[in-house]
Amino acid sequence: MPEGTLCNKNPIQTQEALKTLLSDTRGKKYYEEMKSIEVDSRLLWDTINKTFHSRMRTWLEICAHCGLCADSCFFYRIHNRDPKQVPAYKIQSSLGEIIRRKGNVDNKFMWMAMETAWAKCTCCNRCGLYCPHGIDMGVMFSYLRGLLYQQGFVPWELKIGAGMHRLYHAQMDVTDEDFVETFKWMAEEYQEDYPGLSIPIDNVGADIMYTVNAREVKHYPEALAEAAILFHLAGENWTIPSSGWEQTSLAMFAGDWEACKMQVEHVYAAMERLRPKRMVGTECGHAHRATVVEGPYWAGRKDGKPPVESLHYVEWVAEALRTGKLKIDPSKRIKERITLQDSCNYVRNHGLKEITREIIGYIVEPGYFVDMAPNRDHNYCCGGGGGLNGIGIFREQRNKALITKRDQIIKTGATLVLAPCHNCWDAIRDIEKEYRIGIRWSFLKSLLIDMVEIPEHLKLNE
Amino acid sequence: MYNFLTGPGLCLSIGICLIGLLVRGVWYVKGLNWQLDRVAYTAHPKAGIKGAVRSIVFWILPFGTRSWRAQPFMALLFYTFHIGVICIPLFLEAHQMILQEKLGLSFALLNQNLADILSWGVIISAVFLLLRRIALPEVRILTTKHDYVVLFLSVAPFITGLICRYELGNDSFWLLAHIISGEMLLIAVPFTKLSHILLFFMSRAQLGMDFGIKRGGMKGKGLTW
């Protein structure tokens, strides 16, 4: 069974393997090797027999081939209604074909399936809302990704990302020490402006345990400072875990279910250890999906819930504004035409559609907010979801995938886009980079920092 | 022949249809797996039932979902077709006589004019569904022989039934053709996509539970279908 040294069926388990893969610039050798790896048809068919049961089997079988899913897919719309981009076609010609052939597919087929699973679907699950039979092709593509990952057909960056989770319990090489030190450093940086600002680490029984996205630690440490400042101003009894702080899961995008389980159990262990009343996660859609929505199932939790109630950041902000823990200075409310990106992962897939609009009500001067159309449950993916933002070989497809969101934003006439989701934020940044439509984009935290009133007792003594 | 087809033949085909569907239903539910499907089906019964009911009701209501509203012509064809294929076999006076005689069952009767309208509705909508399959690239690319066979199986009893109703051609031939096509349809149900007669409800309920339990149903007002 020919296997490459970089591209193979084994997950990344050692630092050495990770370093070697990372040193292969843009995965050049990795993809070269991928052209000749063999498909282990027996393993593929065995896995299918163990995991492909009535829900998906029925979906593939009863699909009425009616085409009602076509228009629901933004890929179909931006590719001039190319029938090969119809969700039902994409899943039937990839996963459906693997099933029909009982796993007897070749290397060329798996390449096609890989491109279909990662560059023609972002697992946004919008098609599931438009199928009369309730067939959710996003769910099936996610499943297909798992089969492809097992056979070694996974984009280079996601193989690395899943490996990072296995080795660092984080999506990038950020250690627990890096995390704690960076958070402490950020607090020190801002202590002069916010007297008493501190980072409570590993406090048992806090009201809130805060979890983040590793890239905030590595690339955007201000996001950590902003979170700390807002908890501080709101008077929250909060803490960070020194381990188990990473909420994201590139393993989920990769289809590495074993790594998904390892990652989420690490976060749950921190919950069990610190026994906070609640967990609040940063402004990230897929992190919320991985840790709060899907994670309990990977971890085998029968109630489908994390060990403690877990909120997306927007839920905490809305609550803090509603209860008056955070107060907005009315003179600093946004007076610029602003629109809002509904993240698929926590809006369509976790019902948080009204929460963000409640926040808008507090922070935007009436008359300046313009919703995109469609929105809420029926929003379109930013174009970079499901890992597509980070996959080099599919960059061209990703840039084209941004068009739907670009046009939605242009129609609102907004110059500021609120994107409380890391992936959406990146995609919207890239919309501006690629298409120059004259917009700014922002997370919530950085907007709030400039708007919140500082309680009297926390003010600087001049 | 007639006696066989309206006697043991009818019982056999109805039996195969119902038992087959029952097996499919049991098999479907047995194949659900909370951990693989990632839906805690039994842990949150209230949210699950609410999600399932919403998912079915909105999709049964004409224009009840955004998807139906976005495709009004397709929705019109869909409802015309399905109302006819459900009502005519069950409530047509001629069918009621057989059911009453053989099985002792009887339902409300359809008035003949309405029955004609519904039957023609099935034929006309089927013609448009067929044309839609051929004409629209996004439907054509998905279409397989199975889809044509299923459509033909579904419409054949209506074509032969209308020929009988208007007494065109040889009465006894067309009556036999009608009964055979109807029984073929019944027998085909569990083994083809026609199993959606039951599996539509199962699949819709499953996705409704998924959204109702896991994907936000317990967070707010529930999904807007």
XYZ file of C-alpha atoms in Angstrom:
687
model
C 0.000 0.000 0.000
C 2.103 2.997 -1.225
C 2.170 5.824 1.275
C 4.033 9.123 1.060
C 6.414 10.310 3.733
C 4.338 13.477 4.148
C 1.014 12.478 2.655
C -0.277 9.290 4.173
C -3.063 7.820 6.220
C -1.392 8.442 9.576
C -2.335 11.442 11.662
C 0.431 13.742 12.884
C 1.500 12.343 16.243
C 5.027 13.669 16.803
C 6.776 17.020 16.826
C 9.152 15.719 14.194
C 6.353 14.745 11.820
C 4.735 18.113 12.351
C 7.952 20.021 11.674
C 8.671 18.014 8.542
C 5.192 18.678 7.195
C 5.401 22.368 8.074
C 8.734 22.689 6.296
C 7.153 21.539 3.023
C 6.302 25.005 1.724
C 2.675 25.233 0.620
C 2.534 21.435 0.708
C 4.303 21.072 -2.626
C 5.793 17.656 -1.915
C 2.709 16.652 0.110
C 0.377 17.123 -2.855
C 2.891 15.514 -5.213
C 2.842 12.438 -3.000
C -0.944 12.573 -2.797
C -1.097 11.887 -6.538
C 0.186 8.377 -5.993
C -1.178 7.228 -2.641
C -3.498 4.290 -2.904
C -7.013 4.100 -1.604
C -7.532 1.415 1.026
C -10.944 0.346 -0.248
C -11.440 -2.277 2.429
C -10.818 0.249 5.215
C -13.092 2.722 3.457
C -15.935 0.232 3.119
C -15.482 -1.085 6.669
C -15.649 2.447 8.040
C -18.770 3.128 6.013
C -20.432 -0.027 7.267
C -19.700 0.968 10.845
C -20.703 4.609 10.623
C -23.057 5.166 7.696
C -26.493 4.392 9.066
C -30.118 5.083 8.385
C -30.115 8.876 8.540
C -27.567 9.457 5.768
C -28.420 6.245 3.928
C -32.018 7.410 3.705
C -30.961 10.893 2.653
C -28.979 9.553 -0.287
C -31.704 7.090 -1.207
C -34.833 9.218 -1.051
C -33.329 12.376 -2.573
C -36.072 13.165 -5.085
C -33.577 14.774 -7.454
C -35.867 17.805 -7.549
C -33.114 20.414 -7.605
C -34.722 22.627 -4.966
C -31.381 22.737 -3.161
C -29.658 24.355 -6.152
C -30.504 27.967 -5.437
C -29.784 27.587 -1.739
C -26.084 27.077 -2.434
C -23.946 30.149 -2.896
C -21.390 28.166 -4.883
C -24.082 27.280 -7.417
C -25.190 30.905 -7.693
C -21.745 32.411 -8.189
C -20.705 29.768 -10.727
C -23.363 30.895 -13.182
C -25.756 28.223 -12.028
C -23.395 25.447 -13.028
C -25.386 22.230 -12.498
C -22.223 20.578 -11.197
C -22.478 22.909 -8.214
C -25.956 21.725 -7.209
C -25.577 20.401 -3.648
C -27.426 17.162 -4.399
C -25.180 16.539 -7.407
C -22.051 17.289 -5.412
C -22.905 14.822 -2.676
C -24.331 12.149 -4.975
C -21.271 12.271 -7.232
C -18.836 12.033 -4.313
C -20.156 10.278 -1.198
C -23.049 8.694 -3.115
C -20.648 7.224 -5.656
C -18.333 5.853 -2.955
C -21.324 4.053 -1.455
C -22.557 2.759 -4.807
C -19.074 1.436 -5.600
C -18.726 -0.062 -2.105
C -15.543 1.898 -1.516
C -13.869 0.771 -4.737
C -12.678 4.176 -5.863
C -9.279 5.260 -7.092
C -6.818 8.055 -6.410
C -8.258 10.296 -9.128
C -11.723 9.912 -7.689
C -10.501 10.841 -4.216
C -8.888 14.024 -5.562
C -12.232 14.977 -7.063
C -13.959 14.135 -3.782
C -11.431 16.208 -1.832
C -12.002 19.244 -3.997
C -15.759 18.746 -3.754
C -15.719 18.353 0.036
C -13.498 21.338 0.798
C -13.739 23.734 -2.154
C -17.352 23.272 -3.219
C -18.957 23.093 0.221
C -18.233 25.016 3.405
C -20.609 22.859 5.490
C -22.759 25.948 6.070
C -25.856 23.666 6.141
C -28.009 26.165 4.260
C -29.152 23.536 1.726
C -30.663 21.554 4.596
C -33.210 24.340 5.003
C -34.339 24.145 1.383
C -34.764 20.399 0.855
C -38.337 19.108 1.217
C -37.017 15.785 2.556
C -34.811 17.528 5.121
C -31.577 16.350 3.560
C -28.677 18.279 5.048
C -25.806 17.951 2.615
C -23.472 19.904 4.907
C -23.737 17.073 7.414
C -22.908 14.550 4.698
C -19.943 16.576 3.440
C -18.597 16.720 6.954
C -18.906 12.927 7.084
C -17.200 12.620 3.695
C -14.331 14.749 5.004
C -13.813 12.176 7.733
C -13.580 9.371 5.152
C -11.147 11.399 3.058
C -9.006 12.302 6.050
C -8.736 8.640 6.993
C -7.428 7.869 3.507
C -4.901 10.729 3.527
C -6.811 12.965 1.113
C -6.961 16.130 3.165
C -5.659 19.609 2.366
C -2.136 20.180 3.694
C -3.060 23.003 6.069
C -5.820 20.980 7.696
C -3.592 17.957 8.168
C -1.239 20.325 9.978
C -4.098 21.927 11.916
C -5.417 18.575 13.120
C -1.858 17.604 14.065
C -1.496 20.810 16.057
C -4.562 19.880 18.089
C -3.121 16.450 18.742
C 0.225 17.849 19.912
C -0.648 21.238 21.430
C -4.363 20.965 22.158
C -4.537 24.102 20.045
C -4.925 24.900 16.367
C -1.389 26.274 16.207
C 1.833 25.825 18.073
C 0.822 27.820 21.133
C 1.678 26.188 24.434
C -0.157 26.598 27.725
C 2.772 28.748 28.905
C 2.521 30.947 25.790
C -1.172 31.413 26.483
C -0.844 32.346 30.138
C 2.180 34.563 29.556
C 0.551 36.389 26.663
C -2.614 37.003 28.639
C -0.609 38.287 31.622
C 1.550 40.454 29.387
C -1.534 41.977 27.801
C -3.002 42.762 31.216
C 0.223 44.468 32.230
C 0.142 46.530 29.046
C -3.295 47.863 29.890
C -3.050 48.109 33.675
C -2.166 51.776 33.489
C -5.369 52.582 31.630
C -7.496 50.181 33.633
C -6.346 50.099 37.254
C -6.883 46.753 38.916
C -7.002 44.862 35.622
C -5.771 41.365 36.255
C -5.958 37.910 34.739
C -7.423 35.385 37.154
C -5.831 32.045 36.314
C -7.288 28.698 37.342
C -9.653 30.138 39.920
C -11.953 27.378 41.044
C -15.669 28.107 41.110
C -15.564 31.352 39.098
C -18.756 32.558 37.439
C -17.132 32.455 34.039
C -14.357 30.381 32.501
C -13.125 32.107 29.355
C -11.828 30.186 26.337
C -10.235 31.597 23.205
C -8.982 30.978 19.704
C -5.220 30.211 19.687
C -4.572 32.731 16.966
C -5.611 35.481 19.330
C -2.669 34.403 21.450
C -0.304 34.179 18.522
C -1.410 36.993 16.228
C -4.038 39.188 17.894
C -3.145 39.484 21.593
C -5.163 42.708 21.859
C -8.244 40.524 21.614
C -7.218 38.902 24.899
C -6.704 42.316 26.485
C -10.091 43.502 25.266
C -11.806 40.448 26.693
C -10.068 40.963 30.036
C -10.971 44.654 30.097
C -14.622 44.009 29.323
C -14.912 41.318 32.026
C -13.131 43.715 34.385
C -15.451 46.624 33.614
C -18.495 44.378 33.912
C -17.315 43.288 37.339
C -17.354 39.628 36.378
C -15.871 36.904 38.541
C -14.016 35.211 35.724
C -11.015 33.041 35.127
C -8.964 31.434 32.405
C -7.812 27.835 32.566
C -4.041 27.485 32.268
C -4.742 24.423 30.162
C -7.850 23.642 28.128
C -8.264 27.244 26.945
C -8.444 26.558 23.191
C -11.992 26.486 21.913
C -11.380 25.978 18.200
C -11.076 22.768 16.239
C -9.367 22.667 12.880
C -9.689 18.930 13.394
C -13.420 19.400 12.752
C -12.687 21.044 9.411
C -10.205 18.281 8.619
C -12.566 15.434 9.523
C -10.120 14.087 12.127
C -12.745 12.893 14.592
C -10.250 11.371 16.986
C -8.466 14.723 17.333
C -11.841 16.464 17.729
C -12.565 14.239 20.703
C -9.128 14.781 22.217
C -9.417 18.545 21.812
C -12.870 18.967 23.268
C -12.219 16.590 26.146
C -9.251 18.770 27.059
C -11.526 21.796 27.370
C -14.142 19.810 29.269
C -11.427 18.616 31.655
C -10.694 22.266 32.433
C -14.398 22.784 33.130
C -14.446 19.792 35.441
C -11.280 20.950 37.169
C -12.301 24.567 37.705
C -16.046 23.987 38.050
C -17.056 27.419 36.764
C -20.738 28.327 36.679
C -20.508 28.944 32.948
C -18.061 28.968 30.093
C -17.859 31.892 27.697
C -16.002 31.456 24.427
C -14.492 34.115 22.232
C -15.993 35.556 19.033
C -15.513 32.500 16.902
C -18.205 30.557 15.102
C -16.579 27.210 14.459
C -15.029 27.179 17.945
C -18.505 27.460 19.411
C -19.802 24.787 17.053
C -16.933 22.464 17.963
C -16.915 22.917 21.719
C -20.538 23.665 22.521
C -22.689 22.188 19.739
C -20.882 19.115 18.350
C -18.245 18.569 21.027
C -20.485 16.905 23.624
C -21.191 14.123 21.123
C -17.534 13.539 20.310
C -16.914 13.335 24.038
C -19.757 10.835 24.427
C -21.952 13.069 26.583
C -25.433 11.616 26.282
C -27.288 14.837 27.059
C -25.528 16.590 24.170
C -24.358 19.359 26.489
C -20.911 20.455 27.687
C -20.180 19.889 31.405
C -21.200 23.463 32.204
C -23.514 25.872 30.419
C -21.480 27.368 27.596
C -22.105 30.678 25.888
C -20.888 32.300 22.733
C -19.330 35.691 23.366
C -22.325 37.468 21.842
C -24.583 35.855 24.434
C -22.421 37.192 27.238
C -22.285 40.683 25.707
C -26.054 40.810 25.227
C -26.602 39.710 28.799
C -24.066 42.230 30.163
C -25.757 45.051 28.244
C -29.244 43.874 29.214
C -28.412 43.663 32.901
C -26.432 46.897 32.908
C -23.114 45.261 33.752
C -21.795 46.994 30.669
C -23.145 50.434 29.821
C -22.693 52.133 26.492
C -21.866 55.837 26.411
C -24.768 57.149 24.282
C -22.527 59.726 22.614
C -20.249 56.978 21.396
C -22.881 54.821 19.750
C -22.042 53.909 16.154
C -23.213 56.541 13.697
C -22.011 54.913 10.532
C -23.938 52.626 8.258
C -23.240 49.184 9.686
C -24.280 45.666 8.796
C -23.937 42.347 10.596
C -22.524 39.017 9.488
C -24.568 36.095 10.811
C -22.104 33.280 11.375
C -23.545 29.982 10.086
C -22.024 28.096 12.985
C -23.844 29.817 15.796
C -26.807 31.409 13.997
C -28.215 28.780 11.613
C -26.625 26.029 13.637
C -27.223 27.274 17.141
C -30.134 29.682 17.047
C -28.362 32.868 18.164
C -30.035 35.041 15.555
C -31.749 37.602 17.777
C -28.953 37.976 20.344
C -26.655 39.849 17.967
C -29.473 42.150 16.926
C -30.204 42.881 20.551
C -26.571 44.009 20.878
C -26.949 46.173 17.787
C -29.848 47.895 19.540
C -27.482 49.006 22.298
C -24.418 49.982 20.315
C -25.754 51.482 17.087
C -27.598 54.774 16.801
C -31.095 54.080 15.411
C -31.225 54.282 11.642
C -27.650 53.201 10.977
C -28.036 49.422 11.043
C -28.918 47.703 7.782
C -29.481 43.950 7.707
C -28.149 41.890 4.846
C -30.640 39.970 2.746
C -31.140 37.142 3.388
C -30.181 37.026 7.033
C -30.499 35.086 10.306
C -31.129 31.366 9.688
C -31.069 31.927 5.946
C -27.853 33.920 5.767
C -25.138 33.010 3.312
C -21.751 31.726 4.410
C -19.026 34.378 4.350
C -17.334 32.274 1.677
C -14.470 31.113 3.838
C -16.207 28.763 6.242
C -15.513 25.101 6.846
C -11.762 25.681 6.648
C -11.801 27.029 3.089
C -10.203 30.319 4.229
C -7.010 28.534 5.101
C -6.509 26.126 2.194
C -3.809 27.317 -0.222
C -4.584 25.052 -3.172
C -8.221 26.184 -3.123
C -7.452 29.905 -2.774
C -8.889 30.717 -6.182
C -12.141 28.931 -5.343
C -12.243 30.702 -1.970
C -11.770 34.131 -3.539
C -14.622 33.455 -5.904
C -16.696 32.144 -2.986
C -16.478 35.596 -1.379
C -18.597 37.145 -4.126
C -21.960 36.358 -2.544
C -21.057 38.055 0.713
C -19.402 40.927 -1.138
C -22.579 41.626 -3.059
C -24.749 41.285 0.038
C -22.612 43.841 1.847
C -22.569 46.218 -1.116
C -26.378 46.120 -1.237
C -26.610 47.271 2.371
C -24.496 50.333 1.611
C -22.663 49.703 4.883
C -19.104 50.859 5.420
C -18.661 48.865 8.617
C -19.285 45.130 8.945
C -19.655 43.616 12.376
C -18.331 40.055 12.249
C -18.295 38.326 15.628
C -16.611 35.226 14.153
C -12.955 34.680 13.304
C -13.579 32.920 10.000
C -16.152 35.452 8.848
C -13.868 38.268 9.963
C -11.051 36.871 7.817
C -13.310 36.365 4.835
C -14.695 39.887 5.067
C -11.172 41.287 5.423
C -10.264 39.379 2.263
C -13.345 40.697 0.467
C -11.887 44.162 0.951
C -8.407 42.986 -0.026
C -9.592 41.231 -3.177
C -12.421 43.454 -4.319
C -11.884 46.890 -2.699
C -15.458 47.739 -1.823
C -14.562 50.342 0.792
C -15.526 48.635 4.019
C -14.096 48.230 7.501
C -14.733 45.104 9.492
C -14.642 44.470 13.190
C -15.165 42.081 16.031
C -17.502 43.189 18.807
C -14.853 43.517 21.493
C -12.835 46.193 19.764
C -15.979 48.242 19.100
C -17.217 47.855 22.666
C -13.918 48.920 24.205
C -14.340 52.373 22.686
C -17.979 52.651 23.716
C -18.405 51.319 27.215
C -18.644 53.586 30.195
C -16.048 52.999 32.872
C -17.682 52.610 36.278
C -16.701 55.334 38.747
C -14.756 53.004 41.039
C -12.654 51.662 38.188
C -11.704 55.033 36.736
C -8.141 56.305 36.661
C -7.332 58.682 39.493
C -6.021 61.688 37.583
C -58.649 -12.309 -13.262
C -60.667 -9.393 -12.018
C -61.649 -11.341 -8.943
C -58.067 -12.298 -8.253
C -56.819 -8.746 -8.680
C -59.489 -7.204 -6.485
C -59.281 -10.067 -3.972
C -56.008 -11.723 -3.010
C -54.034 -9.461 -5.372
C -55.297 -6.343 -3.671
C -54.681 -7.735 -0.197
C -51.225 -8.884 -1.199
C -50.204 -5.554 -2.693
C -51.600 -3.550 0.217
C -49.897 -5.989 2.590
C -46.529 -5.696 0.833
C -46.874 -1.909 0.846
C -47.793 -1.597 4.517
C -45.509 -4.302 5.883
C -42.684 -3.048 3.682
C -43.173 0.484 4.956
C -43.340 -0.748 8.514
C -40.041 -2.578 8.044
C -38.485 0.531 6.500
C -39.725 2.636 9.404
C -38.445 0.255 12.052
C -35.144 -0.106 10.204
C -34.844 3.686 10.020
C -35.421 4.241 13.712
C -33.165 1.342 14.683
C -30.404 2.834 12.550
C -30.499 6.174 14.315
C -27.568 6.620 16.631
C -27.368 9.582 19.000
C -23.592 9.682 18.939
C -22.995 9.119 15.217
C -25.860 11.429 14.217
C -24.795 13.777 17.001
C -28.359 14.353 18.181
C -29.382 13.552 21.782
C -32.719 12.153 20.596
C -34.017 10.952 23.937
C -32.373 13.396 26.345
C -34.616 16.332 25.468
C -38.001 14.922 24.430
C -39.894 18.202 24.555
C -37.446 20.076 22.361
C -37.184 17.049 20.095
C -40.917 16.708 19.571
C -41.338 20.433 19.039
C -38.539 20.449 16.467
C -39.919 17.401 14.685
C -43.479 18.746 14.532
C -42.364 22.168 13.287
C -40.163 20.553 10.660
C -43.072 18.472 9.320
C -45.875 21.021 9.634
C -44.105 23.910 7.911
C -43.153 21.662 5.010
C -46.655 20.249 4.607
C -48.314 23.647 4.649
C -48.515 25.024 1.128
C -45.932 27.808 0.861
C -45.108 27.234 4.533
C -41.374 27.415 3.994
C -38.992 29.844 2.411
C -37.997 27.122 -0.032
C -41.572 26.712 -1.293
C -42.072 30.458 -1.484
C -38.857 30.844 -3.469
C -40.129 28.330 -6.078
C -43.862 29.005 -6.369
C -44.342 27.142 -9.644
C -42.630 24.029 -8.338
C -44.614 24.326 -5.111
C -47.856 24.498 -7.102
C -46.903 21.371 -9.082
C -45.826 19.608 -5.915
C -49.026 20.254 -3.987
C -51.350 19.606 -6.930
C -49.619 16.304 -7.572
C -49.490 15.160 -3.974
C -53.022 16.170 -2.989
C -54.304 14.148 -5.948
C -52.167 11.070 -5.378
C -53.208 10.932 -1.745
C -56.919 11.730 -2.064
C -57.938 9.784 -5.169
C -56.777 6.305 -4.112
C -58.376 6.663 -0.704
C -61.547 8.624 -1.259
C -62.783 7.950 -4.812
C -66.248 6.411 -4.720
C -65.271 3.398 -6.877
C -62.316 2.672 -4.597
C -64.469 3.032 -1.525
C -66.835 0.362 -2.829
C -63.966 -2.103 -3.162
C -62.517 -1.223 0.187
C -65.912 -1.516 1.834
C -66.594 -4.826 0.209
C -63.171 -6.434 0.741
C -61.843 -4.881 3.863
C -64.861 -3.358 5.518
C -63.188 0.058 5.498
C -64.884 3.238 4.498
C -63.846 6.880 4.499
C -65.376 10.130 3.376
C -66.317 10.173 -0.298
C -65.026 12.509 -2.979
C -67.585 14.169 -5.161
C -67.090 13.192 -8.821
C -66.301 16.701 -10.067
C -63.666 17.196 -7.435
C -62.260 13.744 -8.154
C -61.988 14.663 -11.852
C -60.227 17.899 -11.028
C -57.773 16.181 -8.682
C -57.070 13.407 -11.191
C -56.417 15.808 -14.016
C -54.322 17.830 -11.579
C -52.101 14.810 -11.027
C -51.676 14.188 -14.757
C -51.002 17.808 -15.641
C -48.587 18.389 -12.770
C -46.813 15.136 -13.616
C -46.348 16.323 -17.192
C -44.825 19.562 -15.917
C -42.654 17.706 -13.391
C -41.416 15.601 -16.281
C -40.767 18.650 -18.442
C -39.023 20.316 -15.537
C -36.724 17.301 -15.230
C -35.822 17.539 -18.878
C -35.673 21.301 -19.248
C -33.868 22.548 -16.136
C -30.124 21.782 -16.130
C -29.982 21.686 -12.314
C -32.688 18.990 -12.266
C -31.560 17.158 -15.410
C -28.080 16.555 -14.006
C -29.580 14.786 -10.989
C -32.142 12.737 -12.876
C -31.732 8.988 -13.228
C -33.877 6.289 -14.849
C -35.249 5.511 -11.398
C -36.841 8.969 -11.279
C -38.682 8.396 -14.574
C -39.778 4.924 -13.521
C -41.131 6.226 -10.221
C -42.985 9.042 -11.947
C -44.436 6.627 -14.496
C -45.464 4.158 -11.770
C -47.185 6.970 -9.885
C -49.072 8.345 -12.846
C -50.018 5.108 -14.626
C -52.993 4.375 -12.331
C -54.302 7.875 -12.980
C -53.993 7.626 -16.750
C -55.677 4.219 -16.823
C -58.207 5.368 -14.239
C -59.254 8.342 -16.337
C -59.537 6.133 -19.436
C -61.960 3.950 -17.456
C -63.796 6.939 -16.085
C -64.424 8.373 -19.587
C -65.091 4.892 -20.938
C -62.543 5.176 -23.733
C -61.564 1.923 -25.443
C -62.120 -1.557 -24.120
C -63.632 -1.226 -20.634
C -62.497 -4.494 -19.152
C -58.953 -4.151 -20.546
C -58.474 -0.672 -19.123
C -60.017 -1.617 -15.818
C -57.556 -4.493 -15.499
C -54.713 -2.209 -16.591
C -55.807 0.286 -13.949
C -55.908 -2.289 -11.175
C -52.582 -3.814 -12.178
C -50.877 -0.425 -12.362
C -52.302 0.527 -8.997
C -51.128 -2.679 -7.398
C -47.708 -2.387 -9.019
C -47.450 1.051 -7.477
C -48.360 -0.289 -4.049
C -45.813 -3.090 -4.324
C -43.109 -0.691 -5.502
C -43.550 1.676 -2.554
C -41.230 0.046 -0.001
C -38.551 -0.786 -2.564
C -38.176 2.545 -4.346
C -38.024 6.251 -3.610
C -41.771 5.972 -3.161
C -40.848 4.862 0.353
C -40.757 8.591 1.018
C -44.487 8.151 1.737
C -43.212 7.238 5.189
C -39.565 8.238 5.119
C -40.418 11.865 4.331
C -41.940 12.092 7.791
C -39.072 10.215 9.398
C -36.395 12.274 7.715
C -38.153 15.572 8.387
C -38.695 14.626 12.015
C -35.045 13.654 12.341
C -33.741 16.951 10.972
C -36.316 18.801 13.040
C -35.009 17.052 16.143
C -31.457 17.856 15.122
C -32.289 21.565 14.936
C -34.722 21.399 17.828
C -32.360 19.697 20.265
C -28.863 20.485 19.152
C -28.795 23.259 16.624
C -30.487 26.100 18.450
C -34.016 24.878 19.120
C -33.497 25.336 22.836
C -31.871 28.759 22.392
C -34.631 30.876 20.943
C -37.755 30.801 18.851
C -36.579 27.892 16.734
C -35.544 27.681 13.146
C -37.460 29.625 10.510
C -38.073 26.972 7.885
